C-alpha positions as semicolon CSV with decimal commas, in nm:
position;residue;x (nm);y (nm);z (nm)
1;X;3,831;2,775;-1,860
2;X;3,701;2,417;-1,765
3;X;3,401;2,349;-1,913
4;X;3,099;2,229;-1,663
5;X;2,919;1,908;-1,800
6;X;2,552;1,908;-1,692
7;X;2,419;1,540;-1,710
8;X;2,049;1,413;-1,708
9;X;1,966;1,156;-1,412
10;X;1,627;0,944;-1,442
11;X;1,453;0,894;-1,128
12;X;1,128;0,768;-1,027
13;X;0,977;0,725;-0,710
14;X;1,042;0,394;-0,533
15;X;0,787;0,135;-0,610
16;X;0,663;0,304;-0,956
17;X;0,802;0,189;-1,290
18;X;0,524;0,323;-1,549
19;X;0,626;0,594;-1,769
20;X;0,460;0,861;-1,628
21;X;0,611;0,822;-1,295
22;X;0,960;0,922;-1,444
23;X;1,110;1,204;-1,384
24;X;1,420;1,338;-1,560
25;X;1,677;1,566;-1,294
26;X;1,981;1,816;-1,452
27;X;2,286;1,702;-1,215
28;X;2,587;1,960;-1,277
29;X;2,959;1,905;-1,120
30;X;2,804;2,080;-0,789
31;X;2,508;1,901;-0,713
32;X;2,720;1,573;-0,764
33;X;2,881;1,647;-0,410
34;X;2,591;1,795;-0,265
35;X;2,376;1,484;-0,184
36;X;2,148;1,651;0,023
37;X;2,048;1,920;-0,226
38;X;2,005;1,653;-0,416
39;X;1,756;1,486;-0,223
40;X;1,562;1,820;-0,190
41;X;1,519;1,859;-0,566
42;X;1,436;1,558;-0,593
43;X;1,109;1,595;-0,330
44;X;1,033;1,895;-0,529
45;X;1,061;1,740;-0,874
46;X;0,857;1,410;-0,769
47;X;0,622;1,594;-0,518
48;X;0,673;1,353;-0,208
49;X;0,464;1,393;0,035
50;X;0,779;1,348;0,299
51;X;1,119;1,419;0,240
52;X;1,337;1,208;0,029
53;X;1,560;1,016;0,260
54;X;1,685;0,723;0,024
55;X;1,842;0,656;-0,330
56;X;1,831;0,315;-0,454
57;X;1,995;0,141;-0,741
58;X;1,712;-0,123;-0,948
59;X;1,873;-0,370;-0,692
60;X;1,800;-0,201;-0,410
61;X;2,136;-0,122;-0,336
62;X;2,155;0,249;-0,156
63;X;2,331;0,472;-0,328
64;X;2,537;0,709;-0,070
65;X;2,738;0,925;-0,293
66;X;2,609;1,031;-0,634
67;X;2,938;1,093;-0,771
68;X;3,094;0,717;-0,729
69;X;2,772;0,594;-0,884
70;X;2,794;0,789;-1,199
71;X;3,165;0,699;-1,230
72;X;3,049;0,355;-1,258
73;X;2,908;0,188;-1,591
74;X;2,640;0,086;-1,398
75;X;2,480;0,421;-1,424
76;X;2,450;0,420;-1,804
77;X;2,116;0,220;-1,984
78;X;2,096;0,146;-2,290
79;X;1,729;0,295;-2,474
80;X;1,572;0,269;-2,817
81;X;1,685;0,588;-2,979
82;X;2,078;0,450;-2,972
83;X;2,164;0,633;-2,703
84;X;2,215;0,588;-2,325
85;X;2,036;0,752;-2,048
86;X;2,212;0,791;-1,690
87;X;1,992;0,622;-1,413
88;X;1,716;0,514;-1,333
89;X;1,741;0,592;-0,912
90;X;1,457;0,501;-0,706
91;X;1,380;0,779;-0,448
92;X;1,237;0,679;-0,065
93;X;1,127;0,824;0,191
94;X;1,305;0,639;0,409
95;X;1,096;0,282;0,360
96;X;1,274;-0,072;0,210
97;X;1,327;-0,054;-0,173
98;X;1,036;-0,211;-0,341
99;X;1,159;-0,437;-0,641
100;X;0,796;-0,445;-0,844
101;X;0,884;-0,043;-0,955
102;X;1,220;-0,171;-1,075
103;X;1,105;-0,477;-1,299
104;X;0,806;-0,253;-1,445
105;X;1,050;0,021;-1,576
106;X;1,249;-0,275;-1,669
107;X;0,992;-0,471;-1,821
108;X;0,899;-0,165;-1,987
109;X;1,208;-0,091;-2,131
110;X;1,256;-0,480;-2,257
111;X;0,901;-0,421;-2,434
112;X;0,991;-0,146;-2,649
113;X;1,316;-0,308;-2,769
114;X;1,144;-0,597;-2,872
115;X;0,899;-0,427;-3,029
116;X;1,155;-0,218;-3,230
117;X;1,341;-0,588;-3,275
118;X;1,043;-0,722;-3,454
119;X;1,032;-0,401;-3,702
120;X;1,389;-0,407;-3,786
121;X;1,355;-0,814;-3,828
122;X;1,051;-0,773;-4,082
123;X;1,247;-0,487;-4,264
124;X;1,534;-0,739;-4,285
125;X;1,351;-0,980;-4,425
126;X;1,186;-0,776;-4,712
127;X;1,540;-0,643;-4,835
128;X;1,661;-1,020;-4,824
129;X;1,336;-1,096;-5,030
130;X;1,438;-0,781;-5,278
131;X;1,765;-0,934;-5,345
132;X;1,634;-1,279;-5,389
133;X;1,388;-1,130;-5,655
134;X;1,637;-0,911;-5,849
135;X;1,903;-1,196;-5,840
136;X;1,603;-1,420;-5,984
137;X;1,520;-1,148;-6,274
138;X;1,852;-1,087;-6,332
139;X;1,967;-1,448;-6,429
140;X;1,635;-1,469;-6,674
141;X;1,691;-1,172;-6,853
142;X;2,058;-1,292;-6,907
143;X;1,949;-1,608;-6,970
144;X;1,692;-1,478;-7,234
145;X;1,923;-1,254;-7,401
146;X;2,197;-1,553;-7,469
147;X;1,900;-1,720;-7,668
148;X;1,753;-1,450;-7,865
149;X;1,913;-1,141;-7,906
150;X;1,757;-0,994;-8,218
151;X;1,382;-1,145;-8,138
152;X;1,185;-0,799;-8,112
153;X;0,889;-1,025;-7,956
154;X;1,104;-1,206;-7,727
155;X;1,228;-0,864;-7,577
156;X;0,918;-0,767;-7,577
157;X;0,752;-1,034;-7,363
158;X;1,082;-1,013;-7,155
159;X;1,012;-0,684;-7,038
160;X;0,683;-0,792;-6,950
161;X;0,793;-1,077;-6,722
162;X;1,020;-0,849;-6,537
163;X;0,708;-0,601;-6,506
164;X;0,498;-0,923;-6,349
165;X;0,792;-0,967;-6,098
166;X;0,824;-0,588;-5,988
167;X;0,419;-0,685;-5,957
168;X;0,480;-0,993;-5,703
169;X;0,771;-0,846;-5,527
170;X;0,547;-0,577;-5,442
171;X;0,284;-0,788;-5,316
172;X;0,479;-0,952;-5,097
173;X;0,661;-0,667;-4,929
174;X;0,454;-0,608;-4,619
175;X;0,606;-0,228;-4,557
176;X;0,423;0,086;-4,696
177;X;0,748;0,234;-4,855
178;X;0,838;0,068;-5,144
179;X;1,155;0,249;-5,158
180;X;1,362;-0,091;-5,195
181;X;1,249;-0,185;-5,532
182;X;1,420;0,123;-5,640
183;X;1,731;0,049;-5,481
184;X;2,037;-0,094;-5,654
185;X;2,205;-0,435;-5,551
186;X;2,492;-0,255;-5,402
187;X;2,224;-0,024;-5,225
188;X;2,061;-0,323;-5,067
189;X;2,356;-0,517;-4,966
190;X;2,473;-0,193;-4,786
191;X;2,114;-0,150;-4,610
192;X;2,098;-0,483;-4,507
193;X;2,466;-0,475;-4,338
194;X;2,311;-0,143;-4,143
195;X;2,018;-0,366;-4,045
196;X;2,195;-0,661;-3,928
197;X;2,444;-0,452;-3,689
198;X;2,105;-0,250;-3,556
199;X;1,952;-0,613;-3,516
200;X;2,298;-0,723;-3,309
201;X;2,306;-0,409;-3,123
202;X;1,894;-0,465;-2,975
203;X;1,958;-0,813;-2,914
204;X;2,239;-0,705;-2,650
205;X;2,034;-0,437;-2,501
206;X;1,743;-0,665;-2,468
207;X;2,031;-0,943;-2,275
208;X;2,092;-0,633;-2,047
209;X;1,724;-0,587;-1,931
210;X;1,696;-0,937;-1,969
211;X;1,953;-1,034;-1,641
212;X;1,869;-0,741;-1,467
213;X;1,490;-0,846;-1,476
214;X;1,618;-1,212;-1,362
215;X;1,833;-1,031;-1,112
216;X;1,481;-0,848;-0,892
217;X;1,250;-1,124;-0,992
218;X;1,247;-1,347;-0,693
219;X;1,268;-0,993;-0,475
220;X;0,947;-0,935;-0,714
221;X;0,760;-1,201;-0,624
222;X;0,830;-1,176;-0,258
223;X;0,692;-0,819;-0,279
224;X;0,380;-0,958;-0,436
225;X;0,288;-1,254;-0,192
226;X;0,306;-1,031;0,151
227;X;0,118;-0,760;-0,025
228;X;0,089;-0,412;0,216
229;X;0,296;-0,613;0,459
230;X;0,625;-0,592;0,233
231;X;0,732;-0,210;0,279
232;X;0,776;-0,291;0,695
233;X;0,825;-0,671;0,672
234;X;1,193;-0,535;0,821
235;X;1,046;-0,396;1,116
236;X;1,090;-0,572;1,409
237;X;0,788;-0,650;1,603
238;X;0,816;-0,569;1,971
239;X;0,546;-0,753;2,236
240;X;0,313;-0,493;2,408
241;X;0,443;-0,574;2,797
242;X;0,810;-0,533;2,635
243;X;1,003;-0,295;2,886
244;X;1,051;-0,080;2,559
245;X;0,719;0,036;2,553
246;X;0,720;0,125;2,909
247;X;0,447;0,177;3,147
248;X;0,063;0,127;2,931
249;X;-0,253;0,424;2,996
250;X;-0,449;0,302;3,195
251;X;-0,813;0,300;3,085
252;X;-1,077;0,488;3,294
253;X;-1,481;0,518;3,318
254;X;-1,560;0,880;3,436
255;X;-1,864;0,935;3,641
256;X;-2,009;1,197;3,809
257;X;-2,056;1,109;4,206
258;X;-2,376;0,973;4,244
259;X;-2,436;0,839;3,885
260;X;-2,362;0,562;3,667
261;X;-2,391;0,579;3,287
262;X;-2,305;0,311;3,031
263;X;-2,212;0,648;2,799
264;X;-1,984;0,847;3,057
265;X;-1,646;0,888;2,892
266;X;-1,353;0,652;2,879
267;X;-1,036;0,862;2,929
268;X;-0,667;0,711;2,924
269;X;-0,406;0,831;3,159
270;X;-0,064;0,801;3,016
271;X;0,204;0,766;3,306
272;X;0,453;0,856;3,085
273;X;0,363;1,257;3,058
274;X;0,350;1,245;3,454
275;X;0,573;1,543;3,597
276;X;0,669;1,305;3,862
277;X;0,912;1,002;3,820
278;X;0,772;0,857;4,098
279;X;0,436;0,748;4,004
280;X;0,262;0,590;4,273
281;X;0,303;0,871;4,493
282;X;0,182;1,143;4,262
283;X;-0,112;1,353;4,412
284;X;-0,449;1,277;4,226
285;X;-0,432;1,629;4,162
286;X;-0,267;1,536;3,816
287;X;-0,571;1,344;3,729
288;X;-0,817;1,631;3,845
289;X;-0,671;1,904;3,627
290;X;-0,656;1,693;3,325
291;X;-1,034;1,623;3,387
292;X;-1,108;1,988;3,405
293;X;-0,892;2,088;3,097
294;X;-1,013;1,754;2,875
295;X;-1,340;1,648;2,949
296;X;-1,630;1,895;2,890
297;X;-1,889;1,796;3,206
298;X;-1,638;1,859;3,433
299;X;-1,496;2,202;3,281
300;X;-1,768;2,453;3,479
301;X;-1,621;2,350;3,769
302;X;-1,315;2,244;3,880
303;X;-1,310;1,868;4,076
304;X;-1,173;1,827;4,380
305;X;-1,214;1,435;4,497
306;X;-1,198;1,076;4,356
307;X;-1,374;0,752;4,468
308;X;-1,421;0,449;4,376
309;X;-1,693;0,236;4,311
310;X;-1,751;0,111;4,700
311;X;-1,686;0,488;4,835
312;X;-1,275;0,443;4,883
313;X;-1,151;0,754;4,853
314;X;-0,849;0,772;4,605
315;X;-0,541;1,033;4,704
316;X;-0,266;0,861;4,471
317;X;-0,232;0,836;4,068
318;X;-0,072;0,482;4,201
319;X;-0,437;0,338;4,353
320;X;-0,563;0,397;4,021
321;X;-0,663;0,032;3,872
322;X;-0,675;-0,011;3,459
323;X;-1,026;-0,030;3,350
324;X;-1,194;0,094;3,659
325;X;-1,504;0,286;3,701
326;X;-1,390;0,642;3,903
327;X;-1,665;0,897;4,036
328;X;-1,588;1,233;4,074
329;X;-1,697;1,461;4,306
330;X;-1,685;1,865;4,387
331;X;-1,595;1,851;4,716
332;X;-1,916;1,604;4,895
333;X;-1,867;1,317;5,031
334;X;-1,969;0,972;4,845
335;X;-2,299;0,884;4,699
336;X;-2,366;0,553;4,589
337;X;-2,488;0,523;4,220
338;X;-2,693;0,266;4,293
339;X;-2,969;0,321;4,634
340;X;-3,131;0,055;4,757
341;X;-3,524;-0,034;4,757
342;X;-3,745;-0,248;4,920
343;X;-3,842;-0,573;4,643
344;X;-4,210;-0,695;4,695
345;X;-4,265;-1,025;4,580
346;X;-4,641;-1,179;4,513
347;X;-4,703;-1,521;4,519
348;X;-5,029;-1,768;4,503
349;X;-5,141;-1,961;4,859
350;X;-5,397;-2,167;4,949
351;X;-5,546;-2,127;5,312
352;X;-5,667;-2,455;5,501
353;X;-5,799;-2,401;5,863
354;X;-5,745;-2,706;6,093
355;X;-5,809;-2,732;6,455
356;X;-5,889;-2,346;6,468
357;X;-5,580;-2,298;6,274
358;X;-5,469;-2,183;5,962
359;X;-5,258;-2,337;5,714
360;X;-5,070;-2,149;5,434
361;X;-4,961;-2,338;5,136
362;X;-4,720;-2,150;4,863
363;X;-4,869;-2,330;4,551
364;X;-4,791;-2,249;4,154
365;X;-5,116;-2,120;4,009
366;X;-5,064;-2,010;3,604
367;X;-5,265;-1,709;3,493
368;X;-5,501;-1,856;3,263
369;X;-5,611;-2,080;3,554
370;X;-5,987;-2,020;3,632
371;X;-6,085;-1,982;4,054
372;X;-6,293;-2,240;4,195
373;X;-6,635;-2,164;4,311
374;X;-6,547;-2,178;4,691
375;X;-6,233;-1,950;4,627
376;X;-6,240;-1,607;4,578
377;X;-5,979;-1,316;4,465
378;X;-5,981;-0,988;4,674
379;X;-5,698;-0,773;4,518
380;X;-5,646;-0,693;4,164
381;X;-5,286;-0,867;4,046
382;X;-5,246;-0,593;3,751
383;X;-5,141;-0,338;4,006
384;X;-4,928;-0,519;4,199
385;X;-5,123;-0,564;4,559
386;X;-5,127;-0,795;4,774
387;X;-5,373;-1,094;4,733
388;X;-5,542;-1,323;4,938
389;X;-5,710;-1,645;4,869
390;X;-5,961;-1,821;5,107
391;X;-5,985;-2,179;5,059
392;X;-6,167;-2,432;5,242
């Protein structure tokens, strides 16, 4: 029997890179063909709130079969632990791939390499400094030994210098184990082989991160600079009278017949739900149902006419005028909102009689102005009646 091989995909939402927006994904031999499915587990495992639509590689190129990507080498990363995980994907929801989640996770990964870099590089250089030392002691106990070999005191104070150097080596070793002063020569030079292939081995994976960072970082910075305007940059605008959009609502004031209110409602009548193609002949029936069923001072009774402003009668949705004050009435003919009144206006004269006749001169006459002695006031001005002022 064949055995199945189950592989572990990384993927992360597009435009996260953090660590705790990845998500790890179990792809066996059947969800490989089965993009779709795949997409559904991957909404389930992420928690989109809309279904996944998209699968992008960190350069934003769509992945459209998961199979030919994990065939490629391009689907295998290098990570700290010596081993290679499959991925990262970044999943949409159908918007443009957003480079800033891919250089995170990058930047991320590039981090922790170079952190582990540093620790290897510091280990490296205490085993070179062990095999310095024990090279040093070494030569001086051989060389005291050549000059005194039966000098009891001069073994003596030989051990004692090799104790000082254990002493200083120790000092200088910056690690908490001290397990290399206990190794032999032949121990350290194999340890320090080990180290320098681990050291090789980081600096390539860091060169990998490295270019692909280079790779998104212009994408990056684009991202950055338009801000919220990025994700539909690739949109294309269309103008408002465009014959795309079609025929505009056209904006209403609703008022009952006979009144005018700055707070009656606004309603707009979209053309494009009419029944009838032919819009300028549809009956203003349309309009009086939609009334009834939509706005609340009009739903006790059903309306039956529509007028304008100066009394016109409107029959057809077509007479209807954007941003036009409409009054509505149960059946009654026109009232004017507005009725008119008879305007009184006051003013000051002065009365001059010549030749048995009277002269009447309009003449400006402030409030605070006192009446002469000859003149006198016979109406009270704070209730509005007429007045009369005799003047000689």
């Amino acid at each position: 029997k064949q055995i199945k091989r189950s592989i572990c995909l990384t993927i992360i939402e597009n435009g996260f890179g953090h660590n705790d927006a990845v998500y790890q994904i179990l792809i066996d031999t059947v969800l490989k063909d089965n993009f779709e499915k795949f997409l559904d587990d991957c909404t389930k495992k992420i928690e989109l709130t809309a279904h996944a639509r998209k699968v992008y590689n960190y350069r934003g190129d769509e992945i459209k079969s998961l199979r030919m990507f994990l065939d490629t080498d391009e689907c295998k990363v290098p990570t700290t632990n010596d081993d290679y995980i499959y991925g990262p994907v970044w999943i949409s929801k159908g918007e443009r791939f957003r480079p800033t989640g891919a250089y995170i996770y990058l930047e991320t990964r590039y981090q922790e390499l170079n952190i582990q870099y540093k620790k290897i590089k510091i280990q490296y250089k205490e085993v070179i400094l062990v095999m310095k030392e024990k090279q040093k002691t070494k030569h001086e106990s051989d060389h005291n030994e050549e000059t005194d070999d039966d000098g009891v005191d001069e073994q003596i104070s030989s051990n004692e210098g090799t104790d000082k150097e254990k002493s200083k080596i120790k000092d200088k070793l910056s690690s908490k184990d001290k397990s290399l002063l206990s190794m032999s020569s032949k121990e350290l030079k194999m340890f320090k082989q080990k180290l320098e292939i681990q050291i090789k081995e980081i600096k390539s994976k860091m060169e990998i991160y490295k270019l692909r960072m280079d790779e998104i970082e212009a994408d990056k910075d684009k991202e950055e600079e338009m801000g919220p305007r990025f994700p539909i940059d690739h949109i294309a605008e269309i103008d408002f009278h465009d014959k795309i959009v079609g025929r505009h609502p056209i904006c209403l004031t609703v008022h009952e017949n006979g009144s005018f209110d700055k707070s009656d409602p606004k309603i707009y009548l979209n053309l494009r739900s009419l029944p009838s193609k032919n819009i300028p002949q549809t009956p203003i029936e349309y309009l009086l149902d939609y009334l009834q069923t939509s706005i609340e001072m009009f739903a006790r009774q059903r309306p039956k006419r529509v007028f304008d402003i100066n009394g016109t009668e409107i029959k057809l949705i077509g007479q209807l005028q954007a941003k036009q004050d409409i009054f509505i009435s149960y059946g009654e003919d026109y009232r004017p909102a507005y009725e008119p009144c008879l305007t009184i206006q006051i003013h000051n004269v002065d009365i001059y009689l010549k030749n048995d006749s009277r002269i009447l001169l309009k003449t400006f006459r402030p409030d605070g102005q006192i009446i002469g002695e000859k003149e006198k006031r016979t109406a009270s001005r704070d209730y509005g009646h007429d007045a009369e002022f005799n003047g000689l």
